[in-house]
Amino acid sequence: MKIAIIGTRGIPNNYGGFEQFAEQLSVRLAERGHIVTVFNPSFHLYLEKTFKNVSIVKLPCHENILGGAAHFFYDYYCYKYAIKQNVDVALFCGYGTSAIAIALLNKHYTKAITNMDGFEWQRAKYNFITKKLLKWFEKIAVKYSDTIVADHSIIQKYYNNKYKVVPALISYGAEIPLHFDESTIVSFELTKYNYFLVVARDEPENQIEFIISAWKNSGNINKLCVVTNFQRLSRKYSNEKNIVFINRLYNSIQLSNLRHFSLACIHGHTVGGTNPSLLEAMAAQSFIIAHDNLFHREILENNAIYFNSESSLSLILHNFSAKSEKTDKAISNNLNKIRDDYQWG
């Protein structure tokens, strides 16, 4: 089968969840004998035409000129290219900039499958008009896609209730590391079990500054390590001696080591579905302190500590100084959940 993956910032992953999904899925599909193409925007730094037997097609994406609007044109060109190549299935990662292309081009020769992501219209970074547009794009994607995919049962239920369709439920996965190397954390001047870790893109709904403020007010003497994609925060908090900022780290082995040797991973994501960073923290055997929402509760159950305000997180951090039998049990339960439900096949 000929399969194209559209709507990401390209592979190898150097950005986020959809890119991780595209990389993991495309490589595994290629290993099973499928002919797989991933579209990379022109600004992606990878220059080769293949990646682990996956074809890479670069098309223009003038983000530097048009901003986010460039991706409407980019997704359209990608889908048009895939159709001309007689691709059997085009898998769209998200609907925000691809819904119009699907509506205009889908003649059902090349099947359009759309991974609907989380509730995009809930993201704090969007204004009122953008949120309304995203609601409209959501409706278009549901109507014109041949199949839609949800990565979490709560999202699946939402589309069933609202649109009377049942999305295929396909969650993200995580790889369980075989071993951990302390030299990674030493290179970042960290000591094992003496730092809290945040791994997140610098987006309002990921609450990095919220977490920093809670940590500062907690009085906890352990360091805070923040792995993110921009230098804005490292410049803003440059006088904070106990915060270690690591910008643009995408090496999965190093990230696993950072997670494993942390005192706890603080997961502040507020917009659902199944977040790959959370699964990777579970797979790396890190204890989780998570924002209290239904998405996290369903995955972590009672195997985490939850916060719902800055003051509650400060209190958690104030009282959290060492791992215990209880945290070790939670770590073990989360690892078993990855093995049973979320391990990449």
XYZ file of C-alpha atoms in Angstrom:
345
model
C 0.000 0.000 0.000
C 1.173 3.543 -0.781
C 0.770 5.813 2.240
C 1.503 9.528 2.668
C 1.730 11.383 5.977
C 0.802 15.067 5.798
C 0.546 17.932 8.254
C 3.651 17.679 10.421
C 6.841 19.700 10.618
C 8.667 16.716 9.245
C 10.897 13.856 10.252
C 13.242 13.102 11.867
C 11.347 14.663 14.747
C 12.675 17.958 16.031
C 9.465 19.539 17.206
C 6.736 17.633 19.015
C 4.043 14.993 19.315
C 2.768 14.691 15.759
C 6.316 14.597 14.442
C 7.156 11.798 16.862
C 4.002 9.983 15.745
C 4.881 10.456 12.057
C 8.425 9.193 12.554
C 7.476 6.132 14.583
C 4.528 5.171 12.380
C 6.191 5.748 9.015
C 9.287 3.707 9.871
C 7.195 0.816 11.178
C 4.900 0.854 8.147
C 7.934 0.809 5.850
C 9.370 -2.146 7.779
C 6.141 -4.014 7.030
C 6.541 -3.509 3.302
C 4.389 -0.439 2.660
C 5.586 2.405 0.431
C 5.560 5.392 2.764
C 6.109 9.079 2.067
C 6.379 11.801 4.693
C 6.099 15.404 3.552
C 8.628 17.766 5.114
C 8.323 21.556 4.921
C 11.153 23.285 3.100
C 12.611 24.681 6.326
C 13.230 21.243 7.854
C 16.964 20.700 8.271
C 17.036 17.065 7.115
C 18.510 16.994 3.600
C 18.317 13.322 2.589
C 15.557 11.950 0.358
C 14.927 8.920 2.550
C 14.836 8.241 6.280
C 14.973 4.584 7.352
C 13.322 3.474 4.078
C 10.699 6.241 4.267
C 10.616 8.625 1.293
C 10.964 12.291 2.220
C 9.350 14.866 -0.066
C 10.123 18.502 0.644
C 7.648 21.129 -0.514
C 7.693 24.912 -0.045
C 6.200 26.259 3.174
C 6.643 30.023 3.412
C 6.157 30.295 7.155
C 8.694 33.127 7.348
C 6.464 35.234 5.077
C 2.906 34.103 5.840
C 3.264 32.808 9.388
C 0.873 30.021 10.338
C -1.280 30.698 7.260
C 1.481 29.170 5.126
C 0.432 25.723 6.319
C -2.990 26.009 4.638
C -1.225 26.233 1.273
C 1.419 23.697 2.279
C -1.107 21.025 3.304
C -3.045 21.647 0.081
C 0.084 21.162 -2.062
C 1.057 18.036 -0.117
C -2.338 16.420 -0.619
C -2.403 17.382 -4.300
C 1.065 15.869 -4.739
C -0.023 12.666 -2.970
C -3.074 12.341 -5.222
C -0.931 12.780 -8.346
C 1.346 10.019 -7.060
C -1.676 7.689 -6.762
C -1.211 7.255 -3.041
C -3.778 4.895 -1.531
C -4.067 6.663 1.829
C -3.205 10.185 2.949
C -2.925 10.412 6.725
C -3.393 13.967 7.996
C -1.914 14.895 11.355
C -4.425 17.410 12.645
C -7.197 19.270 10.868
C -6.442 22.936 11.624
C -4.752 23.732 8.323
C -5.722 20.647 6.309
C -9.543 20.620 6.516
C -9.961 22.950 3.529
C -7.600 20.849 1.408
C -9.517 17.693 2.319
C -12.838 19.321 1.414
C -11.555 20.634 -1.928
C -9.486 17.685 -3.099
C -10.909 14.501 -1.606
C -12.473 12.553 -4.466
C -12.002 9.328 -2.484
C -9.415 7.877 -4.871
C -6.762 8.663 -2.291
C -8.446 8.014 1.044
C -8.169 10.844 3.561
C -7.664 9.722 7.155
C -7.461 12.540 9.704
C -5.960 12.232 13.165
C -8.054 14.849 14.958
C -5.477 15.578 17.690
C -6.790 17.189 20.901
C -9.382 19.916 21.282
C -7.510 22.523 19.249
C -10.109 25.211 19.907
C -9.307 25.051 23.630
C -5.720 26.198 23.209
C -4.998 29.374 25.166
C -2.776 30.833 22.445
C -5.718 31.282 20.059
C -8.039 34.285 20.048
C -11.826 34.126 19.844
C -11.988 34.254 16.032
C -9.337 31.555 15.596
C -11.149 29.286 18.043
C -14.373 29.709 16.062
C -12.543 28.902 12.826
C -11.051 25.781 14.384
C -14.525 24.615 15.395
C -15.604 25.077 11.778
C -12.516 23.266 10.440
C -13.243 20.419 12.843
C -16.722 20.045 11.363
C -15.333 20.113 7.804
C -12.692 17.499 8.602
C -15.293 15.161 10.073
C -17.553 15.614 7.044
C -14.987 15.194 4.262
C -12.484 12.728 5.720
C -13.026 9.092 4.824
C -12.020 8.118 8.360
C -11.138 10.081 11.471
C -8.825 8.932 14.247
C -8.798 9.819 17.952
C -5.806 9.227 20.212
C -7.794 9.115 23.464
C -11.123 7.572 24.450
C -12.427 10.931 25.737
C -11.836 12.476 22.309
C -13.457 9.456 20.677
C -16.550 9.942 22.856
C -16.666 13.650 22.015
C -16.879 12.998 18.255
C -19.382 10.224 18.763
C -21.626 12.482 20.845
C -21.259 15.610 18.703
C -21.131 14.228 15.168
C -22.534 10.701 15.577
C -19.368 9.149 14.158
C -17.064 6.722 15.917
C -13.396 7.538 15.261
C -10.852 4.764 15.170
C -9.029 4.814 18.513
C -5.262 4.782 17.955
C -3.184 6.026 20.865
C 0.380 7.234 20.754
C 3.070 4.849 21.880
C 6.376 4.910 23.717
C 9.526 2.834 23.594
C 10.755 1.386 26.885
C 14.484 2.135 27.270
C 16.695 -0.887 27.905
C 19.148 0.989 30.107
C 19.928 4.477 31.427
C 23.173 6.429 31.409
C 23.899 8.914 34.177
C 26.498 10.715 32.057
C 23.691 12.596 30.290
C 22.589 14.411 33.421
C 26.197 15.040 34.464
C 26.736 16.835 31.146
C 23.925 19.222 32.115
C 25.368 19.718 35.618
C 22.544 17.794 37.269
C 22.624 15.179 40.030
C 20.306 12.187 40.019
C 17.092 12.518 42.030
C 17.933 16.149 42.855
C 15.911 17.918 40.188
C 12.369 18.195 38.889
C 11.943 17.963 35.124
C 9.617 19.678 32.653
C 9.645 18.630 28.982
C 7.256 20.736 26.912
C 6.995 23.163 24.030
C 6.731 26.796 25.050
C 2.952 27.070 24.608
C 0.503 28.677 27.090
C -1.488 25.462 27.549
C 1.658 23.613 28.651
C 1.994 25.955 31.636
C 5.787 26.139 31.861
C 5.815 29.574 33.511
C 3.040 28.454 35.840
C 5.259 25.536 36.909
C 8.310 27.776 37.328
C 6.329 30.134 39.560
C 4.983 27.255 41.660
C 8.484 25.822 42.037
C 9.923 29.209 43.062
C 7.223 29.632 45.712
C 7.549 26.094 47.040
C 10.833 26.576 48.867
C 12.081 23.249 47.496
C 15.882 23.267 47.264
C 16.042 20.796 44.374
C 16.725 22.199 40.921
C 14.164 22.634 38.168
C 15.230 21.472 34.701
C 13.174 22.759 31.758
C 13.538 21.240 28.294
C 11.749 23.395 25.731
C 11.940 24.655 22.150
C 12.650 28.386 22.512
C 15.140 30.506 24.439
C 12.524 33.023 25.601
C 12.237 31.470 29.051
C 15.965 30.951 29.544
C 16.496 34.648 28.862
C 13.629 35.701 31.117
C 14.812 33.588 34.052
C 18.556 33.939 33.458
C 19.103 35.089 37.061
C 17.567 31.933 38.530
C 20.592 29.883 39.542
C 18.624 26.718 40.314
C 16.798 26.497 36.971
C 18.570 24.594 34.212
C 17.224 25.335 30.734
C 17.918 22.922 27.886
C 16.781 24.258 24.528
C 15.838 22.099 21.549
C 16.864 18.693 22.838
C 15.304 15.980 20.659
C 17.654 13.071 21.314
C 15.320 10.387 22.681
C 18.074 8.594 24.618
C 19.178 11.766 26.394
C 15.573 12.691 27.156
C 14.944 9.241 28.631
C 18.010 9.616 30.846
C 16.883 13.047 32.041
C 13.444 11.675 32.865
C 14.705 8.553 34.592
C 17.109 10.306 36.948
C 14.718 13.139 37.852
C 13.044 13.337 41.230
C 9.786 13.709 39.303
C 8.494 14.867 35.925
C 6.010 17.728 36.145
C 3.472 17.428 33.339
C 1.455 20.624 32.976
C -0.312 19.999 29.667
C -3.951 21.065 29.854
C -5.266 20.313 26.346
C -6.033 16.634 25.680
C -5.537 13.735 24.258
C -2.780 11.292 24.849
C 0.439 13.284 25.138
C 3.597 11.499 23.901
C 5.779 13.281 26.460
C 3.695 11.815 29.276
C 3.985 8.284 27.885
C 7.736 8.708 27.447
C 8.081 9.804 31.090
C 6.151 6.719 32.189
C 8.335 4.494 29.991
C 11.497 6.082 31.434
C 10.309 5.165 34.938
C 9.927 8.705 36.182
C 7.439 9.616 38.883
C 4.740 11.934 37.521
C 3.252 15.108 38.967
C 0.447 15.991 36.537
C -2.164 18.634 35.868
C -5.521 17.318 37.043
C -7.691 16.672 33.998
C -9.680 13.763 32.615
C -7.096 12.887 29.971
C -4.311 12.427 32.510
C -6.571 10.691 35.047
C -7.564 8.024 32.543
C -3.940 7.219 31.689
C -2.269 7.628 35.083
C -5.194 6.669 37.331
C -3.911 6.792 40.935
C -0.266 6.510 39.936
C 0.557 10.211 40.044
C 0.126 13.296 42.192
C -2.260 15.832 40.654
C -2.401 19.626 40.881
C -5.120 22.013 39.760
C -3.675 25.389 40.787
C -0.346 27.086 41.290
C -0.763 26.949 45.054
C -1.543 23.217 45.017
C 1.551 22.524 42.903
C 3.678 24.659 45.236
C 2.433 22.645 48.192
C 3.170 19.350 46.415
C 6.711 20.477 45.613
C 7.226 21.842 49.130
C 6.462 18.399 50.570
C 8.257 16.349 47.898
C 11.910 15.775 48.696
C 12.621 12.107 48.032
C 11.188 9.025 46.357
C 9.408 6.487 48.527
C 7.851 3.048 48.427
C 4.628 4.705 47.273
C 6.280 6.543 44.370
C 8.190 3.393 43.371
C 4.901 1.491 43.211
C 3.360 4.200 41.017
C 6.394 4.107 38.707
C 6.076 0.313 38.393
C 2.339 0.526 37.662
C 2.888 3.173 34.979
C 5.622 1.102 33.343
C 3.287 -1.898 33.224
C 0.626 0.294 31.628
C 3.060 1.264 28.879
C 3.885 -2.423 28.311
C 0.218 -3.408 28.176
C -1.390 -0.463 26.362
C 1.059 2.018 24.862
C 4.240 0.303 23.699
C 5.022 0.838 20.032
C 4.395 -2.417 18.215
